[in-house]
mmCIF file of C-alpha atoms and ligand atoms in Angstrom:
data_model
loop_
_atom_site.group_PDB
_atom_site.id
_atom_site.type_symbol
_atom_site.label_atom_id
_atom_site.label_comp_id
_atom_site.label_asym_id
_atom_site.label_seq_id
_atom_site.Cartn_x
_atom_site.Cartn_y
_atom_site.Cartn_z
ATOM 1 C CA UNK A 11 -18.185 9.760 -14.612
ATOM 2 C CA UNK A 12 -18.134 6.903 -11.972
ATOM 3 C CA UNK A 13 -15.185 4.489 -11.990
ATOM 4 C CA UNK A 14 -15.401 1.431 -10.055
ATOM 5 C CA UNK A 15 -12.506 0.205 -8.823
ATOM 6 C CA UNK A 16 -10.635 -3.350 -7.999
ATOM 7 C CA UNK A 17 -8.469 -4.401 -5.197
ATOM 8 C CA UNK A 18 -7.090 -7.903 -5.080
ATOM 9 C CA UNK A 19 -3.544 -7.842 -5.280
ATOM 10 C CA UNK A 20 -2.784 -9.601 -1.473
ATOM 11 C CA UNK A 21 -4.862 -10.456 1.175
ATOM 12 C CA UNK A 22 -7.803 -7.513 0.198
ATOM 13 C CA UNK A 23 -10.503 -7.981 -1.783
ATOM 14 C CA UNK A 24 -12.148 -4.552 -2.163
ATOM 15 C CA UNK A 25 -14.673 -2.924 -4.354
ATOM 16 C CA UNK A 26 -14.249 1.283 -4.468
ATOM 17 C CA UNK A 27 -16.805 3.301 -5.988
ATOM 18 C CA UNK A 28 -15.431 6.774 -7.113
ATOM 19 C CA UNK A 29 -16.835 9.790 -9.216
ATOM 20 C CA UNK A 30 -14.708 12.463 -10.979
ATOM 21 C CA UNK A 31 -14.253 14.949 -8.164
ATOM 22 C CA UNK A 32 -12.528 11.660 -6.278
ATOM 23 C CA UNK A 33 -15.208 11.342 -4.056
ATOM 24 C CA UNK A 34 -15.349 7.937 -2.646
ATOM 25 C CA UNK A 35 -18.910 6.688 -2.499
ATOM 26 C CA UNK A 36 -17.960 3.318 -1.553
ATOM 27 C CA UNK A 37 -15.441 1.463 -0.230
ATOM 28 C CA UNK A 38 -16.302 -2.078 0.901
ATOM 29 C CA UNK A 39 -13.573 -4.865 1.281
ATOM 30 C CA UNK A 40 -13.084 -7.946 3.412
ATOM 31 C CA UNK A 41 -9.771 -8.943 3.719
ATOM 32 C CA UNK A 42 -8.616 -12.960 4.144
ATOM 33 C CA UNK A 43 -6.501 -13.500 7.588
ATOM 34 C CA UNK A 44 -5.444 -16.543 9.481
ATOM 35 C CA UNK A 45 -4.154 -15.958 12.676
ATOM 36 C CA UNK A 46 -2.726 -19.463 12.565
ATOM 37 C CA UNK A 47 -1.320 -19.281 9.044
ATOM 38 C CA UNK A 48 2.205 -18.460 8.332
ATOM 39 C CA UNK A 49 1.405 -15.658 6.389
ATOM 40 C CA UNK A 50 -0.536 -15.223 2.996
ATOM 41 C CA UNK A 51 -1.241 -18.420 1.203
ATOM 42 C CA UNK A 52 -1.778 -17.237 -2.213
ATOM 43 C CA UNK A 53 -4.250 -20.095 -3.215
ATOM 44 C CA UNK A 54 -6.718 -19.875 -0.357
ATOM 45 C CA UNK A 55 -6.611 -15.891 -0.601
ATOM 46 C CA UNK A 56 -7.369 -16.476 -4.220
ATOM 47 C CA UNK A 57 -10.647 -18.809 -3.128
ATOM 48 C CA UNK A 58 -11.490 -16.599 -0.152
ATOM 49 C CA UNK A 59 -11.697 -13.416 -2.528
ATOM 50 C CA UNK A 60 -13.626 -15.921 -5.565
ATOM 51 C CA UNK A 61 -16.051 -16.661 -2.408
ATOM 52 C CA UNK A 62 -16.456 -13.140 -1.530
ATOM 53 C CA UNK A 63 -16.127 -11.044 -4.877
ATOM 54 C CA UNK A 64 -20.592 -11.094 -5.671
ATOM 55 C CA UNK A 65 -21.173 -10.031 -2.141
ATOM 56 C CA UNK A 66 -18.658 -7.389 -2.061
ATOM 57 C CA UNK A 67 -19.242 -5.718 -5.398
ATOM 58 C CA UNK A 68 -23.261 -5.960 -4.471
ATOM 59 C CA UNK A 69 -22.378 -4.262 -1.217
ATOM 60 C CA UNK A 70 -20.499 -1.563 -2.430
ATOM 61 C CA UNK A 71 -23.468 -0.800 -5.024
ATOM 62 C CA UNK A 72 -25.861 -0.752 -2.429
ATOM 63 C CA UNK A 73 -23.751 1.370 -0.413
ATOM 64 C CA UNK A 74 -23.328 4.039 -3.443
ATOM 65 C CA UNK A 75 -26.908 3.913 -3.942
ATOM 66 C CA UNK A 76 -26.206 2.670 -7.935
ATOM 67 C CA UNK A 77 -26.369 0.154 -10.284
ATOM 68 C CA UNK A 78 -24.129 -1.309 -12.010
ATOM 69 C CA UNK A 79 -26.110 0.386 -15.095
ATOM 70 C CA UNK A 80 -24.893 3.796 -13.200
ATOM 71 C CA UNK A 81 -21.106 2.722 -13.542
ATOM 72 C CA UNK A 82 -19.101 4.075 -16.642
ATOM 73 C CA UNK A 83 -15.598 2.066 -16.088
ATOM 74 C CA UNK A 84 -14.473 -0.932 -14.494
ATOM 75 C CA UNK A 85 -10.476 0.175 -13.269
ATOM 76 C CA UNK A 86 -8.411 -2.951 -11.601
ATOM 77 C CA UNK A 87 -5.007 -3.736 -10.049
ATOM 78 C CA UNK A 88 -2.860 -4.916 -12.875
ATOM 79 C CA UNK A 89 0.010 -5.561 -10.599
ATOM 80 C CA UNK A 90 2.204 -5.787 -8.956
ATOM 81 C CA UNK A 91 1.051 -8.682 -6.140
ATOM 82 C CA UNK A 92 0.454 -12.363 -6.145
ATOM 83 C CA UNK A 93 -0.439 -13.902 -9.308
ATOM 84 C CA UNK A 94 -3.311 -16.385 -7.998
ATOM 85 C CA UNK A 95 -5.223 -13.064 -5.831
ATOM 86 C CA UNK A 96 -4.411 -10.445 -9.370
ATOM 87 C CA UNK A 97 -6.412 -13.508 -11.302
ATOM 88 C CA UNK A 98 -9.610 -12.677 -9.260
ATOM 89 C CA UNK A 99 -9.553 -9.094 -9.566
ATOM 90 C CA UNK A 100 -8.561 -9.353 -13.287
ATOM 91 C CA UNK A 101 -11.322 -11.840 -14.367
ATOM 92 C CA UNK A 102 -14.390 -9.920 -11.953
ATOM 93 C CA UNK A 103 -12.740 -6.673 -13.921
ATOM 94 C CA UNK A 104 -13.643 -8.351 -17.473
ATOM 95 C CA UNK A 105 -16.566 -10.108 -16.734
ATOM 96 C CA UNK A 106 -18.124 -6.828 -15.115
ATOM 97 C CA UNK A 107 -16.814 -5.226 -18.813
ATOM 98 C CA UNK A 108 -18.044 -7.588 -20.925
ATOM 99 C CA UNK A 109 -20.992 -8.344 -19.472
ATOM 100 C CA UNK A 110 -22.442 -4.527 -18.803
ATOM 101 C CA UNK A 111 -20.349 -3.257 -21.848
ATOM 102 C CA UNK A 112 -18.152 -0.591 -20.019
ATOM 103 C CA UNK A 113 -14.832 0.126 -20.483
ATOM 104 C CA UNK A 114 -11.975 -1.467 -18.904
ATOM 105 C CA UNK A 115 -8.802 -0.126 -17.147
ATOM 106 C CA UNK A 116 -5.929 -1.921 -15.840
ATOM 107 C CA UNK A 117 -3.699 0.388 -13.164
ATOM 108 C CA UNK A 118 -0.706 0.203 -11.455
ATOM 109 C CA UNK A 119 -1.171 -0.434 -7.186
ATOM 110 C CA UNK A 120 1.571 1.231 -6.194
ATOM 111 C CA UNK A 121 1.041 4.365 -8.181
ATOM 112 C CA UNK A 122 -2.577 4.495 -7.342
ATOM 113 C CA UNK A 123 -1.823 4.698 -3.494
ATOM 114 C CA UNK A 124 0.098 7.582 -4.677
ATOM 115 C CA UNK A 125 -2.633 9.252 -7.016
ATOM 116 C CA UNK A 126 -5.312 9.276 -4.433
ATOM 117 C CA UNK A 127 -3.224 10.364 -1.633
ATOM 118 C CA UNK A 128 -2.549 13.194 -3.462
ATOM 119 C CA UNK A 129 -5.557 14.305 -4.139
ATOM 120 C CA UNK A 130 -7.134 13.696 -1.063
ATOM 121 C CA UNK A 131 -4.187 15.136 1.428
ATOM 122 C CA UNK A 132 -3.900 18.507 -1.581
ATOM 123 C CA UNK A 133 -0.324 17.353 -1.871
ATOM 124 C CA UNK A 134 0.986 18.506 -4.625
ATOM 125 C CA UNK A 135 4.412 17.278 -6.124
ATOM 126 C CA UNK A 136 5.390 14.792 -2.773
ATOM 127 C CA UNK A 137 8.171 12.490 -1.892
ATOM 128 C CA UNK A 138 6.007 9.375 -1.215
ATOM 129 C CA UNK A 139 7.091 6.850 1.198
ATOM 130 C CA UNK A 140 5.175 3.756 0.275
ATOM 131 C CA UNK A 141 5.260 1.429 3.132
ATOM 132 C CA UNK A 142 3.158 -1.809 3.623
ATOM 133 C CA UNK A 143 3.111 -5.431 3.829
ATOM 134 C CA UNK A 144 4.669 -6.524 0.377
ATOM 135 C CA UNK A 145 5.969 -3.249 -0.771
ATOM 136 C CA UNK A 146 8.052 -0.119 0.811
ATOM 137 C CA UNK A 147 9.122 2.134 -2.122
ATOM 138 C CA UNK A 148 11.040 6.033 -1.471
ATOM 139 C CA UNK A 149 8.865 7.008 -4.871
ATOM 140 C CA UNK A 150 9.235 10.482 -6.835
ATOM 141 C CA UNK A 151 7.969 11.772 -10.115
ATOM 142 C CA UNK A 152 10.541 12.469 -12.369
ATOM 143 C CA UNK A 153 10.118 13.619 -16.402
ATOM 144 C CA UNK A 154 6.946 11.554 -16.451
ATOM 145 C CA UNK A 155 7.749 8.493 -14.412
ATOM 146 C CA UNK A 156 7.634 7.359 -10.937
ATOM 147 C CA UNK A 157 11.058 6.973 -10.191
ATOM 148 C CA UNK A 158 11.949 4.398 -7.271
ATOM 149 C CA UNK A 159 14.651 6.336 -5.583
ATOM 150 C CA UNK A 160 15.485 3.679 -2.777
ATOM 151 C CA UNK A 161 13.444 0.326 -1.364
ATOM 152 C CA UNK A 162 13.557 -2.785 0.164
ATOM 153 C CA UNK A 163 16.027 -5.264 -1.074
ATOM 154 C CA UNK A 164 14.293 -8.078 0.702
ATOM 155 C CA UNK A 165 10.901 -8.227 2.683
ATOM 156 C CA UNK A 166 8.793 -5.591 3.018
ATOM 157 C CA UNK A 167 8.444 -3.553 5.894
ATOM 158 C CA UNK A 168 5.039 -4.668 6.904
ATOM 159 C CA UNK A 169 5.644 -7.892 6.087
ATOM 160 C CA UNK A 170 8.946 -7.562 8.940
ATOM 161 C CA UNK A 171 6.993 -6.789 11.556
ATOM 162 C CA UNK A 172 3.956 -9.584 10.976
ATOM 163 C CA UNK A 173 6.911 -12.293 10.693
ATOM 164 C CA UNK A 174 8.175 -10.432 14.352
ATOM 165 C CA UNK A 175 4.794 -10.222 15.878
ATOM 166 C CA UNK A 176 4.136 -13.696 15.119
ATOM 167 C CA UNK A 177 7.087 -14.797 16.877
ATOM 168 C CA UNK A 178 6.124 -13.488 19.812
ATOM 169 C CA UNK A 179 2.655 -14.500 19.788
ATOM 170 C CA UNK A 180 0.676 -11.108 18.902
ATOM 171 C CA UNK A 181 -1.010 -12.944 15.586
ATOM 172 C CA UNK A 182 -1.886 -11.315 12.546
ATOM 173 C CA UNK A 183 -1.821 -8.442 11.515
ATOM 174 C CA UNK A 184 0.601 -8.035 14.340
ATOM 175 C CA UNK A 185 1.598 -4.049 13.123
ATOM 176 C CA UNK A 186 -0.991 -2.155 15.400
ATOM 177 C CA UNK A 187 -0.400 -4.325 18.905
ATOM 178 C CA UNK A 188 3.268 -3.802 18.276
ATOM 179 C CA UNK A 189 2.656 0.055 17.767
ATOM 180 C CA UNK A 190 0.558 0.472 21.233
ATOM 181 C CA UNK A 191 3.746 -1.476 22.724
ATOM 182 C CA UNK A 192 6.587 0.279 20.967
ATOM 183 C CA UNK A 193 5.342 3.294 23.221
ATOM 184 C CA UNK A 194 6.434 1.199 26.685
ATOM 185 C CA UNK A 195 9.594 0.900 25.653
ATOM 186 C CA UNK A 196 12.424 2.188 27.869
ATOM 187 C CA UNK A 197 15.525 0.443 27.148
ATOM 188 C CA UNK A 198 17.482 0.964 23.679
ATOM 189 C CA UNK A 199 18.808 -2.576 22.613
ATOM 190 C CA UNK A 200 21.481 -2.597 19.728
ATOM 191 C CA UNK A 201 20.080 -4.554 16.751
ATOM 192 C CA UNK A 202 21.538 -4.237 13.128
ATOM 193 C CA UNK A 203 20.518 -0.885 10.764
ATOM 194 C CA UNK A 204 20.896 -2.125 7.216
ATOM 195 C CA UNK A 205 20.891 0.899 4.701
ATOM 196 C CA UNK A 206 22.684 0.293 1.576
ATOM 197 C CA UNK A 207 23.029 3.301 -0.598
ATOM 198 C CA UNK A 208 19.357 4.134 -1.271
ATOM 199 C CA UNK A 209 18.199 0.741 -0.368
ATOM 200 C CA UNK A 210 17.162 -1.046 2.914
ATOM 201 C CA UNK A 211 17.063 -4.956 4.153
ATOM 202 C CA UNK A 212 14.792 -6.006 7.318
ATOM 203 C CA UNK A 213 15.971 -9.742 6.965
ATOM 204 C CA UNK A 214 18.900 -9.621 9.128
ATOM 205 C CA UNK A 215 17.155 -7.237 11.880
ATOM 206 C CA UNK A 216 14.501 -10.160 11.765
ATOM 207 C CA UNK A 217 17.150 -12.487 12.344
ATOM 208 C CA UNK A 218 18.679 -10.673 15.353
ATOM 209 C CA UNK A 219 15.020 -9.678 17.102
ATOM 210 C CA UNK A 220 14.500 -13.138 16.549
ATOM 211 C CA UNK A 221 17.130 -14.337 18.521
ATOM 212 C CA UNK A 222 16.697 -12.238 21.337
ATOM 213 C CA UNK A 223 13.200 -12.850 22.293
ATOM 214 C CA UNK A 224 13.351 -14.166 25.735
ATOM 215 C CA UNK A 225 16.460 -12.662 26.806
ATOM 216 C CA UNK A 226 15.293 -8.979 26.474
ATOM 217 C CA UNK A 227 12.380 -7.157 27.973
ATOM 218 C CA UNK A 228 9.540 -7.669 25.487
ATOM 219 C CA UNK A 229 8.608 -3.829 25.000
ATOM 220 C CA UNK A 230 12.184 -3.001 24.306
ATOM 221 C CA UNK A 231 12.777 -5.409 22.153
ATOM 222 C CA UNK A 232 9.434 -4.740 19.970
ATOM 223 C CA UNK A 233 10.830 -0.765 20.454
ATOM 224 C CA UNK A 234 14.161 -1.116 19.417
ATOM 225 C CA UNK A 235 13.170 -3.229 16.569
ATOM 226 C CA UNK A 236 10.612 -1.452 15.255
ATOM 227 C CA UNK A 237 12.854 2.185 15.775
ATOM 228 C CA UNK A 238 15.836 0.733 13.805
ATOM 229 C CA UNK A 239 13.388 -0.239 10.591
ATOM 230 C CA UNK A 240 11.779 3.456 11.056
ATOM 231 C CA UNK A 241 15.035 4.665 11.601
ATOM 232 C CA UNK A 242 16.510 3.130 8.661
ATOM 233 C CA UNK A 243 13.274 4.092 6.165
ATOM 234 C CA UNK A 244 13.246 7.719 7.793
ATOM 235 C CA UNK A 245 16.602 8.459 6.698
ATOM 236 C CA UNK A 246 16.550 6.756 3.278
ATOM 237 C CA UNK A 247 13.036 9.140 2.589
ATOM 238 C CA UNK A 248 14.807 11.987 4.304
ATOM 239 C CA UNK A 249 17.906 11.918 1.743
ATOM 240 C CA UNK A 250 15.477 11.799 -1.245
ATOM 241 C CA UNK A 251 13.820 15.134 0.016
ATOM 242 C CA UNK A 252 17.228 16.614 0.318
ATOM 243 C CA UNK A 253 17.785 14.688 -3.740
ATOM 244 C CA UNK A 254 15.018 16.072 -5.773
ATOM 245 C CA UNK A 255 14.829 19.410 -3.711
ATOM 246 C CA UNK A 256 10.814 18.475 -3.069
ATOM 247 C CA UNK A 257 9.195 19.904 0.007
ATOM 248 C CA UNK A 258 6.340 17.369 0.678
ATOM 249 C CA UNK A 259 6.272 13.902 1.891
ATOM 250 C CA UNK A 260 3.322 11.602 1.535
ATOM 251 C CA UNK A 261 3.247 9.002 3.853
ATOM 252 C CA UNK A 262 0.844 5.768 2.450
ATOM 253 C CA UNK A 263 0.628 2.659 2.724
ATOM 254 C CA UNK A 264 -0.686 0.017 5.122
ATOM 255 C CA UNK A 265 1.880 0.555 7.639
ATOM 256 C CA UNK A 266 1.400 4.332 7.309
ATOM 257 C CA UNK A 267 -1.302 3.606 10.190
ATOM 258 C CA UNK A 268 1.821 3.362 12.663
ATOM 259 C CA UNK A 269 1.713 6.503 15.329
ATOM 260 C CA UNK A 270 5.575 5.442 15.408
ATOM 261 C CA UNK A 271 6.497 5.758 12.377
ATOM 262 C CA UNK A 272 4.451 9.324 11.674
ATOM 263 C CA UNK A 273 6.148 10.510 14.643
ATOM 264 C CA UNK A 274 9.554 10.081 13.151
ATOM 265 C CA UNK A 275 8.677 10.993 9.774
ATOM 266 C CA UNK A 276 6.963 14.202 11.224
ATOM 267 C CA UNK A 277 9.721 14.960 13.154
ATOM 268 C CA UNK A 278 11.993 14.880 10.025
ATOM 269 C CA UNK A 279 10.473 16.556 7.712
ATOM 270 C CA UNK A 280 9.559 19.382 10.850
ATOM 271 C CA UNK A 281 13.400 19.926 10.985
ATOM 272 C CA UNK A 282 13.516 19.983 7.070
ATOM 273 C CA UNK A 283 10.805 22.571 7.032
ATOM 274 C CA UNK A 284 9.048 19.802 4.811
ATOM 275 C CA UNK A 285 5.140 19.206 4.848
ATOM 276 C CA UNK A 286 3.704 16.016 5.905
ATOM 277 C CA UNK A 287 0.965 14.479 4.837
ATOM 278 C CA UNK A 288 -0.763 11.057 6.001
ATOM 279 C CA UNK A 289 -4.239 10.032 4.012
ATOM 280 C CA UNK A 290 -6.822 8.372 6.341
ATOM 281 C CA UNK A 291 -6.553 5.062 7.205
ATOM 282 C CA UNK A 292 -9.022 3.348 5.056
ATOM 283 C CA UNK A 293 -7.114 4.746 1.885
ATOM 284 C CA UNK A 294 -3.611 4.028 3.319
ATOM 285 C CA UNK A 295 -4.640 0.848 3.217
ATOM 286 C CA UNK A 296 -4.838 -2.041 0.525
ATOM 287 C CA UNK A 297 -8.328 -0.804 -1.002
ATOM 288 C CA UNK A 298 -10.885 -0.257 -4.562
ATOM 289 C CA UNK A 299 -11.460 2.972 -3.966
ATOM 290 C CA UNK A 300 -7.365 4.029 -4.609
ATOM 291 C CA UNK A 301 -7.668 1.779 -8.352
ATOM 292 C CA UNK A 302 -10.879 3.153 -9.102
ATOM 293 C CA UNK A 303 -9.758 6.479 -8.514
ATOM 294 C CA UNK A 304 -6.507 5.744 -10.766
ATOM 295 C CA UNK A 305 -8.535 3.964 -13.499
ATOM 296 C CA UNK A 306 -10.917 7.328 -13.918
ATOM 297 C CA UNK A 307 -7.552 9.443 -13.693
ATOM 298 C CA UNK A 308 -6.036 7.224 -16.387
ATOM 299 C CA UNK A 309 -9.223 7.172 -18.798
ATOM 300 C CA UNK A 310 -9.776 10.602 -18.810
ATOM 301 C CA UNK A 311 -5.644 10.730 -20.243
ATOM 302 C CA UNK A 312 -7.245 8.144 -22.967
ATOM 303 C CA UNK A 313 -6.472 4.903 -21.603
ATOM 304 C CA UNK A 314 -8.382 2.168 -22.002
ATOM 305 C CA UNK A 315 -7.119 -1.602 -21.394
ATOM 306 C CA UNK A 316 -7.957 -4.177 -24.531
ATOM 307 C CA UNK A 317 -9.084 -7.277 -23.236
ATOM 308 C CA UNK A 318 -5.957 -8.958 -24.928
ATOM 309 C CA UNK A 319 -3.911 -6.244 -22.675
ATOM 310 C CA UNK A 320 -5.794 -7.130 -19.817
ATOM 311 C CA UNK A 321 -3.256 -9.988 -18.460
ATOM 312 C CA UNK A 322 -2.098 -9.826 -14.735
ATOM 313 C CA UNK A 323 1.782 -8.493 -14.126
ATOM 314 C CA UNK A 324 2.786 -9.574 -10.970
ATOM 315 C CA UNK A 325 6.047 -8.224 -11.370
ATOM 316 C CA UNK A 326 4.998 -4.708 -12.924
ATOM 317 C CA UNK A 327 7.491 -2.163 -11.561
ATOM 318 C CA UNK A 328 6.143 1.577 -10.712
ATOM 319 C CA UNK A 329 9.091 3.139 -12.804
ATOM 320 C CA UNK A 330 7.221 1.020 -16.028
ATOM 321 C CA UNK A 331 4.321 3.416 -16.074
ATOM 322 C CA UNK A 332 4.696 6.520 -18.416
ATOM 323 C CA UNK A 333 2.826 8.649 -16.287
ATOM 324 C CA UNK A 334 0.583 11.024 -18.294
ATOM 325 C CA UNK A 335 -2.546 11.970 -16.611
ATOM 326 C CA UNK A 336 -0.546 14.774 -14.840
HETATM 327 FE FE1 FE2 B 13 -0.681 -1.603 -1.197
#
């Protein structure tokens, strides 16, 4: 069975080509940045993936060596993400269906950087630590659901350190300059740590970086920052381990790519006698491969998206999906 798969819940638009044993056969995506911009702007993403989607999804044949013909199941991101980019990759995913006749299947984003993390690291039963530009999620299963044990209560963690790095002039994405200088730091600046219960908020350690660029050393600043938001997501990870009594931690997400924050995390789960695992980049990332992967997990449990089901949910929550493929 090959599943291919549909990514276009940000700034991403990627086509994954997967078969059953999860091997990825392609993975092609471009993804819509503007170092100028002030972030996403959900319309022109929306255009720039309409303007790329036919060249993508032709690439990413070519690059699997099949046609379309060869494909058994068209999987897409359902949600969560921005309503005018989920559009895209909801009407490519029915017009590929209807047009070739294959069956469709809407997944969950979240959960599917989970799924093929999994099975690509051999974790078995992790802690994952979702962490990325829109989302960062402390995610378990639990009796058949992916239970949110703590997250953000305002902006991602991703999204924290673009808004930073833009500030001080490192454009976008800013999350990989800021890693190479969070090594240089030397002095520890005090900033605010923000856990509540389970939960964490970056807004107010924004706020404070923000006001002290200029009157600190640039690398400590960036250091300090970026160690308090580690800091604060390490511990809040660390205390679900210690919670459900699981002995793996899955580390995902686009901000998974940060050396700092694998140290840290590594470090932890070291002392907790916990493994670690980290997939590769290109399927930490936002990418098709991850929702094809989750579609042919899904269909194979007997789900199959009607096209009257097939409406974007921007809001979908990863505790809403009874999880029964496992
Ligand atoms: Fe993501």
């Amino acid at each position: 069975m090959i599943s291919l798969g549909i990514e276009s819940t940000a700034h991403t638009f990627g086509i994954g080509i997967v078969n059953e044993k999860c091997r990825i056969l392609a993975n092609e995506k471009k993804a819509y940045v503007k170092k100028e911009s002030v972030g996403i702007h959900p319309r022109e993403a929306a255009d720039f993936h309409y303007k790329n989607a036919k060249e993508i999804i032709e690439n990413a044949l070519e690059k699997a060596n099949l046609s379309i013909k060869e494909v058994d199941l068209i999987s897409f991101s359902q949600g969560p993400g921005l309503g005018n980019c989920l559009k895209v990759g909801a009407t490519v995913a029915r017009t590929l269906s209807l047009l070739h006749n294959k069956s469709l299947v809407g997944v969950n984003h979240c959960i599917s950087h989970i799924e093929i993390g999994k099975k690509l690291t051999k974790a078995k039963d992790p802690v994952t630590c979702y962490a990325s530009g829109a989302n960062t999620q402390i995610i378990g299963l639990e009796k058949k659901r992916y239970r949110i044990y703590g997250e953000t209560l305002d902006i991602g963690i991703g999204n924290f350190l673009d808004v930073f790095g833009r500030e001080i002039d490192l454009g976008f994405p800013a999350g990989p300059v800021m890693d190479k200088i969070y090594f240089k730091g030397k002095n520890f600046i005090e900033l605010p740590y923000t856990v509540k219960g389970m939960d964490l908020a970056f807004s107010g350690l924004l706020t404070a970086g923000k006001q002290k660029i200029k009157k600190e050393r640039k690398e400590d600043l960036v250091c300090s920052l970026m160690h308090n938001a580690f800091a604060m997501l390490t511990e809040v990870t660390e205390r679900t381990l210690a919670h459900t009594g699981k002995k793996e931690l899955l580390l995902t997400g686009g901000v998974a790519s940060s050396n700092a924050l694998r140290e840290i995390m590594k470090k932890m789960c070291k002392q907790r006698k916990a493994k670690f695992f980290v997939p590769e980049r290109s399927v930490c990332v936002d990418n098709g491969a991850m929702i094809g992967w989750q579609g042919l997990i899904e269909f194979k449990a007997g789900k199959k998206t009607n096209l009257n089901e097939s409406m974007i949910l921007p809001k979908q929550r990863t505790d809403q999906i009874k999880v029964n493929w496992i």
